């Protein structure tokens, strides 16, 4: 027996029940913090001093105000590949605007792009030009936020990429580009590999290319590349969540689903990715953590690490495919530093490279104006070559 997919696009309004907010407040009032580590610094993980301050902030955090911000833009849901997909869709008043997918991070969400939607879709209101306009689509990855419940297993970044291509075609776009950081950058690269008809390019904050063991790869390295390797070593030393999510996602999910403060602590990347340099505000962190808590989606979000590791294992050590799709890279000072010689080994059509002296892994939250400007440049260049 086969069932046809429901391709209807349905308007969606975010309405968290009041009982869920009351439950969150009760749990916060009864927080039990762990025994303090020596010095109570970040070297052991999320410190009590940070958690105590954030719990107090969370108690007075206005979720309804954030909910109103999310509902101030048009939200929708539809079904693709058997999966409910939530997305924001804002068409520019300029009919010939460039269609653009904005793809979020882990542990982020579609909400990290709320401040970009206006400048991108209505550039003239923010100091831009009419030709800078974008039609903006911001999906929630399956298993994140309101793209739930998850229908089945096996959601890799490549499968998400195929799902997003179907989504854009369903919305009537014959061509489009993408932007992403973290998981969003990985999905963007998968779309560049797919390189569907009309693909305008992938603008990413990171290309995750690493040494293969061939000594010849280091011949093009200079001080900048070796510094990037050193930063990578630091991140690996604090990235235990990768191993946990990749091997026992349901185990850690049980703790995170039962403790809002545990979830807050586990999402330390918002504060600690750049080794204490993050510009993400407490309110921005609480918006993201509240969204995960109120939708109970930490488990399904964490399973991407598991699916990716299993996919790599099944590949039997085969090299990842080289991307031939048009690609642009924006490197922010306190983010993962893409190593250009290795990135060019794995992506042979990098046509844009920019570096910024401020901002980090969550640049859309930290320095949205810089992200907007770089998107205008990258996709403006695409228009000149098509």
CSV table of N, CA, C and O in Angstrom, one decimal, residues 133-211:
chain,number,residue,atom,x,y,z
A,133,UNK,N,18.0,42.8,-3.1
A,133,UNK,CA,16.9,42.1,-2.4
A,133,UNK,C,16.9,40.6,-2.6
A,133,UNK,O,17.3,40.0,-3.6
A,134,UNK,N,16.4,39.9,-1.5
A,134,UNK,CA,16.3,38.5,-1.5
A,134,UNK,C,14.9,38.1,-1.1
A,134,UNK,O,14.2,38.7,-0.3
A,135,UNK,N,14.4,37.0,-1.7
A,135,UNK,CA,13.2,36.3,-1.2
A,135,UNK,C,13.8,35.3,-0.2
A,135,UNK,O,14.7,34.5,-0.5
A,136,UNK,N,13.4,35.3,1.1
A,136,UNK,CA,14.0,34.6,2.2
A,136,UNK,C,13.2,33.4,2.6
A,136,UNK,O,12.0,33.6,2.9
A,137,UNK,N,13.9,32.3,2.7
A,137,UNK,CA,13.2,31.0,3.2
A,137,UNK,C,14.1,30.5,4.3
A,137,UNK,O,15.3,30.3,4.1
A,138,UNK,N,13.6,30.3,5.5
A,138,UNK,CA,14.3,29.9,6.7
A,138,UNK,C,13.7,28.6,7.2
A,138,UNK,O,12.7,28.7,8.0
A,139,UNK,N,14.1,27.4,6.9
A,139,UNK,CA,13.5,26.2,7.4
A,139,UNK,C,14.1,25.8,8.7
A,139,UNK,O,15.3,26.2,9.1
A,140,UNK,N,13.4,25.1,9.5
A,140,UNK,CA,13.9,24.3,10.7
A,140,UNK,C,14.2,22.9,10.2
A,140,UNK,O,13.4,22.2,9.6
A,141,UNK,N,15.5,22.5,10.5
A,141,UNK,CA,15.9,21.2,10.1
A,141,UNK,C,15.0,20.1,10.7
A,141,UNK,O,14.5,20.3,11.8
A,142,UNK,N,14.7,19.1,10.0
A,142,UNK,CA,13.8,18.0,10.5
A,142,UNK,C,14.3,17.6,11.9
A,142,UNK,O,15.5,17.3,12.0
A,143,UNK,N,13.4,17.6,12.9
A,143,UNK,CA,13.9,17.2,14.2
A,143,UNK,C,14.2,18.4,15.1
A,143,UNK,O,14.3,18.3,16.3
A,144,UNK,N,14.3,19.6,14.5
A,144,UNK,CA,14.5,20.8,15.3
A,144,UNK,C,13.2,21.7,15.4
A,144,UNK,O,12.5,21.8,14.4
A,145,UNK,N,13.0,22.2,16.5
A,145,UNK,CA,11.8,23.1,16.7
A,145,UNK,C,10.5,22.6,16.2
A,145,UNK,O,10.0,21.6,16.8
A,146,UNK,N,10.0,23.2,15.2
A,146,UNK,CA,8.6,22.9,14.8
A,146,UNK,C,8.6,21.9,13.5
A,146,UNK,O,7.5,21.7,13.0
A,147,UNK,N,9.8,21.5,13.1
A,147,UNK,CA,9.8,20.4,12.1
A,147,UNK,C,9.8,19.1,12.7
A,147,UNK,O,10.7,18.3,12.7
A,148,UNK,N,8.7,18.8,13.4
A,148,UNK,CA,8.5,17.6,14.2
A,148,UNK,C,7.0,17.2,14.0
A,148,UNK,O,6.2,18.0,13.6
A,149,UNK,N,6.7,15.9,14.4
A,149,UNK,CA,7.6,14.9,14.9
A,149,UNK,C,8.5,14.3,13.8
A,149,UNK,O,8.1,14.4,12.6
A,150,UNK,N,9.6,13.7,14.1
A,150,UNK,CA,10.5,13.1,13.1
A,150,UNK,C,9.8,11.8,12.7
A,150,UNK,O,9.5,10.9,13.5
A,151,UNK,N,9.7,11.6,11.3
A,151,UNK,CA,8.9,10.5,10.8
A,151,UNK,C,9.7,9.2,10.8
A,151,UNK,O,9.2,8.1,10.9
A,152,UNK,N,11.1,9.3,10.6
A,152,UNK,CA,11.9,8.1,10.5
A,152,UNK,C,13.3,8.4,10.8
A,152,UNK,O,13.7,9.6,11.1
A,153,UNK,N,14.2,7.4,10.7
A,153,UNK,CA,15.6,7.6,11.0
A,153,UNK,C,16.4,7.9,9.7
A,153,UNK,O,15.8,8.0,8.6
A,154,UNK,N,17.7,8.2,9.9
A,154,UNK,CA,18.5,8.4,8.7
A,154,UNK,C,18.5,9.8,8.1
A,154,UNK,O,18.8,10.0,7.0
A,155,UNK,N,18.3,10.8,9.0
A,155,UNK,CA,18.3,12.1,8.5
A,155,UNK,C,19.8,12.6,8.6
A,155,UNK,O,20.3,13.1,9.6
A,156,UNK,N,20.5,12.5,7.5
A,156,UNK,CA,21.8,13.1,7.3
A,156,UNK,C,21.7,14.4,6.7
A,156,UNK,O,20.7,14.9,6.2
A,157,UNK,N,22.9,15.1,6.6
A,157,UNK,CA,22.9,16.4,6.0
A,157,UNK,C,22.5,16.4,4.5
A,157,UNK,O,21.9,17.2,3.9
A,158,UNK,N,23.0,15.3,3.9
A,158,UNK,CA,22.7,15.1,2.4
A,158,UNK,C,21.2,14.9,2.2
A,158,UNK,O,20.6,15.5,1.2
A,159,UNK,N,20.5,14.2,3.1
A,159,UNK,CA,19.1,14.1,2.9
A,159,UNK,C,18.3,15.4,3.2
A,159,UNK,O,17.4,15.7,2.5
A,160,UNK,N,18.8,16.2,4.2
A,160,UNK,CA,18.2,17.5,4.4
A,160,UNK,C,18.4,18.3,3.2
A,160,UNK,O,17.5,19.1,2.8
A,161,UNK,N,19.5,18.3,2.5
A,161,UNK,CA,19.8,19.1,1.3
A,161,UNK,C,18.8,18.7,0.2
A,161,UNK,O,18.2,19.6,-0.4
A,162,UNK,N,18.5,17.5,0.0
A,162,UNK,CA,17.6,17.1,-1.0
A,162,UNK,C,16.1,17.6,-0.6
A,162,UNK,O,15.4,18.0,-1.5
A,163,UNK,N,15.9,17.5,0.7
A,163,UNK,CA,14.5,18.0,1.1
A,163,UNK,C,14.4,19.5,0.9
A,163,UNK,O,13.3,19.9,0.4
A,164,UNK,N,15.4,20.2,1.2
A,164,UNK,CA,15.3,21.7,0.9
A,164,UNK,C,15.2,22.0,-0.5
A,164,UNK,O,14.5,23.0,-0.9
A,165,UNK,N,15.9,21.2,-1.4
A,165,UNK,CA,15.7,21.5,-2.8
A,165,UNK,C,14.3,21.3,-3.2
A,165,UNK,O,13.7,22.1,-4.0
A,166,UNK,N,13.6,20.2,-2.7
A,166,UNK,CA,12.2,20.0,-3.0
A,166,UNK,C,11.4,21.1,-2.5
A,166,UNK,O,10.4,21.6,-3.1
A,167,UNK,N,11.7,21.6,-1.3
A,167,UNK,CA,10.9,22.7,-0.7
A,167,UNK,C,11.0,23.9,-1.6
A,167,UNK,O,10.0,24.6,-1.9
A,168,UNK,N,12.2,24.3,-2.0
A,168,UNK,CA,12.3,25.5,-2.9
A,168,UNK,C,11.6,25.4,-4.2
A,168,UNK,O,10.9,26.3,-4.7
A,169,UNK,N,11.6,24.2,-4.8
A,169,UNK,CA,10.8,24.0,-6.0
A,169,UNK,C,9.3,24.1,-5.7
A,169,UNK,O,8.6,24.6,-6.5
A,170,UNK,N,8.9,23.6,-4.6
A,170,UNK,CA,7.5,23.6,-4.3
A,170,UNK,C,7.0,25.1,-4.1
A,170,UNK,O,5.9,25.4,-4.3
A,171,UNK,N,8.0,25.9,-3.6
A,171,UNK,CA,7.6,27.3,-3.4
A,171,UNK,C,7.7,28.1,-4.7
A,171,UNK,O,7.4,29.3,-4.7
A,172,UNK,N,8.1,27.4,-5.8
A,172,UNK,CA,8.0,28.1,-7.1
A,172,UNK,C,9.3,28.7,-7.5
A,172,UNK,O,9.4,29.4,-8.5
A,173,UNK,N,10.5,28.4,-6.8
A,173,UNK,CA,11.7,28.9,-7.2
A,173,UNK,C,12.5,28.0,-8.1
A,173,UNK,O,12.8,26.8,-7.7
A,174,UNK,N,12.8,28.4,-9.3
A,174,UNK,CA,13.6,27.6,-10.2
A,174,UNK,C,15.1,27.8,-10.0
A,174,UNK,O,15.9,27.0,-10.6
A,175,UNK,N,15.5,28.8,-9.2
A,175,UNK,CA,16.9,29.0,-8.9
A,175,UNK,C,16.9,29.6,-7.5
A,175,UNK,O,16.0,30.2,-7.0
A,176,UNK,N,18.1,29.3,-6.8
A,176,UNK,CA,18.2,29.8,-5.4
A,176,UNK,C,19.6,29.6,-4.9
A,176,UNK,O,20.4,28.9,-5.5
A,177,UNK,N,20.0,30.3,-3.8
A,177,UNK,CA,21.3,30.1,-3.2
A,177,UNK,C,21.0,29.8,-1.7
A,177,UNK,O,19.9,29.8,-1.2
A,178,UNK,N,22.1,29.5,-1.0
A,178,UNK,CA,22.1,29.1,0.4
A,178,UNK,C,23.1,29.9,1.2
A,178,UNK,O,24.1,30.3,0.7
A,179,UNK,N,22.8,30.0,2.5
A,179,UNK,CA,23.8,30.5,3.5
A,179,UNK,C,23.7,29.6,4.7
A,179,UNK,O,22.5,29.3,5.1
A,180,UNK,N,24.8,29.3,5.3
A,180,UNK,CA,24.7,28.6,6.6
A,180,UNK,C,26.0,28.6,7.4
A,180,UNK,O,27.1,28.8,6.8
A,181,UNK,N,25.8,28.3,8.7
A,181,UNK,CA,26.9,28.1,9.6
A,181,UNK,C,26.7,26.8,10.3
A,181,UNK,O,25.6,26.3,10.4
A,182,UNK,N,27.8,26.1,10.6
A,182,UNK,CA,27.7,24.9,11.4
A,182,UNK,C,27.0,23.8,10.6
A,182,UNK,O,27.3,23.5,9.5
A,183,UNK,N,25.9,23.2,11.2
A,183,UNK,CA,25.1,22.3,10.4
A,183,UNK,C,24.6,22.9,9.1
A,183,UNK,O,24.5,22.2,8.1
A,184,UNK,N,24.2,24.2,9.2
A,184,UNK,CA,23.7,24.9,8.0
A,184,UNK,C,24.8,25.0,6.9
A,184,UNK,O,24.5,24.9,5.7
A,185,UNK,N,26.0,25.1,7.3
A,185,UNK,CA,27.1,25.1,6.4
A,185,UNK,C,27.3,23.7,5.7
A,185,UNK,O,27.6,23.6,4.5
A,186,UNK,N,27.1,22.7,6.5
A,186,UNK,CA,27.2,21.3,6.0
A,186,UNK,C,26.1,21.0,5.0
A,186,UNK,O,26.4,20.4,3.9
A,187,UNK,N,24.9,21.4,5.3
A,187,UNK,CA,23.8,21.2,4.4
A,187,UNK,C,24.0,22.1,3.1
A,187,UNK,O,23.8,21.6,2.0
A,188,UNK,N,24.6,23.3,3.3
A,188,UNK,CA,24.8,24.1,2.1
A,188,UNK,C,25.9,23.5,1.2
A,188,UNK,O,25.7,23.5,0.0
A,189,UNK,N,26.9,22.9,1.8
A,189,UNK,CA,27.9,22.2,1.0
A,189,UNK,C,27.3,21.0,0.3
A,189,UNK,O,27.6,20.7,-0.9
A,190,UNK,N,26.4,20.3,0.9
A,190,UNK,CA,25.7,19.1,0.3
A,190,UNK,C,24.9,19.6,-0.9
A,190,UNK,O,24.8,18.9,-1.9
A,191,UNK,N,24.3,20.8,-0.8
A,191,UNK,CA,23.5,21.3,-1.9
A,191,UNK,C,24.5,21.7,-3.0
A,191,UNK,O,24.2,21.6,-4.2
A,192,UNK,N,25.7,22.2,-2.7
A,192,UNK,CA,26.7,22.6,-3.7
A,192,UNK,C,27.2,21.3,-4.4
A,192,UNK,O,27.4,21.3,-5.6
A,193,UNK,N,27.3,20.2,-3.7
A,193,UNK,CA,27.6,18.9,-4.3
A,193,UNK,C,26.5,18.5,-5.2
A,193,UNK,O,26.8,18.0,-6.4
A,194,UNK,N,25.3,18.6,-4.8
A,194,UNK,CA,24.1,18.2,-5.6
A,194,UNK,C,24.0,19.1,-6.8
A,194,UNK,O,23.7,18.7,-7.9
A,195,UNK,N,24.3,20.4,-6.6
A,195,UNK,CA,24.4,21.4,-7.6
A,195,UNK,C,23.2,21.3,-8.5
A,195,UNK,O,23.3,21.2,-9.8
A,196,UNK,N,22.0,21.5,-8.0
A,196,UNK,CA,20.8,21.3,-8.8
A,196,UNK,C,20.6,22.4,-9.8
A,196,UNK,O,21.3,23.5,-9.7
A,197,UNK,N,19.8,22.2,-10.8
A,197,UNK,CA,19.6,23.2,-11.9
A,197,UNK,C,19.2,24.5,-11.2
A,197,UNK,O,18.3,24.6,-10.4
A,198,UNK,N,19.9,25.6,-11.6
A,198,UNK,CA,19.6,26.9,-11.1
A,198,UNK,C,20.2,27.3,-9.8
A,198,UNK,O,20.0,28.3,-9.3
A,199,UNK,N,21.1,26.4,-9.3
A,199,UNK,CA,21.7,26.7,-8.0
A,199,UNK,C,22.7,27.8,-8.2
A,199,UNK,O,23.6,27.8,-9.0
A,200,UNK,N,22.5,28.9,-7.3
A,200,UNK,CA,23.3,30.1,-7.4
A,200,UNK,C,24.6,30.1,-6.5
A,200,UNK,O,25.4,31.0,-6.7
A,201,UNK,N,24.7,29.1,-5.7
A,201,UNK,CA,25.9,29.0,-4.8
A,201,UNK,C,25.6,28.9,-3.4
A,201,UNK,O,24.5,29.1,-2.9
A,202,UNK,N,26.6,28.4,-2.7
A,202,UNK,CA,26.5,28.2,-1.2
A,202,UNK,C,27.5,29.1,-0.5
A,202,UNK,O,28.7,29.1,-0.8
A,203,UNK,N,26.9,30.0,0.3
A,203,UNK,CA,27.7,30.9,1.1
A,203,UNK,C,27.8,30.4,2.5
A,203,UNK,O,26.7,30.2,3.2
A,204,UNK,N,29.0,30.1,3.0
A,204,UNK,CA,29.1,29.4,4.3
A,204,UNK,C,30.1,30.1,5.2
A,204,UNK,O,31.0,30.8,4.7
A,205,UNK,N,30.0,29.9,6.5
A,205,UNK,CA,30.9,30.4,7.4
A,205,UNK,C,32.1,29.4,7.7
A,205,UNK,O,33.1,29.8,8.2
A,206,UNK,N,31.9,28.2,7.3
A,206,UNK,CA,32.9,27.2,7.5
A,206,UNK,C,32.9,26.1,6.4
A,206,UNK,O,31.8,25.8,5.9
A,207,UNK,N,34.1,25.7,6.0
A,207,UNK,CA,34.2,24.4,5.2
A,207,UNK,C,35.0,23.5,6.1
A,207,UNK,O,36.2,23.8,6.4
A,208,UNK,N,34.5,22.4,6.5
A,208,UNK,CA,35.1,21.5,7.4
A,208,UNK,C,36.0,20.5,6.7
A,208,UNK,O,35.7,19.4,6.5
A,209,UNK,N,37.2,21.0,6.3
A,209,UNK,CA,38.2,20.2,5.6
A,209,UNK,C,39.4,20.0,6.5
A,209,UNK,O,39.9,21.0,7.1
A,210,UNK,N,39.9,18.8,6.6
A,210,UNK,CA,40.9,18.5,7.6
A,210,UNK,C,42.1,17.7,6.9
A,210,UNK,O,41.9,17.2,5.8
A,211,UNK,N,43.3,17.7,7.5
A,211,UNK,CA,44.4,17.0,6.9
A,211,UNK,C,44.1,15.5,6.7
A,211,UNK,O,43.5,14.9,7.5
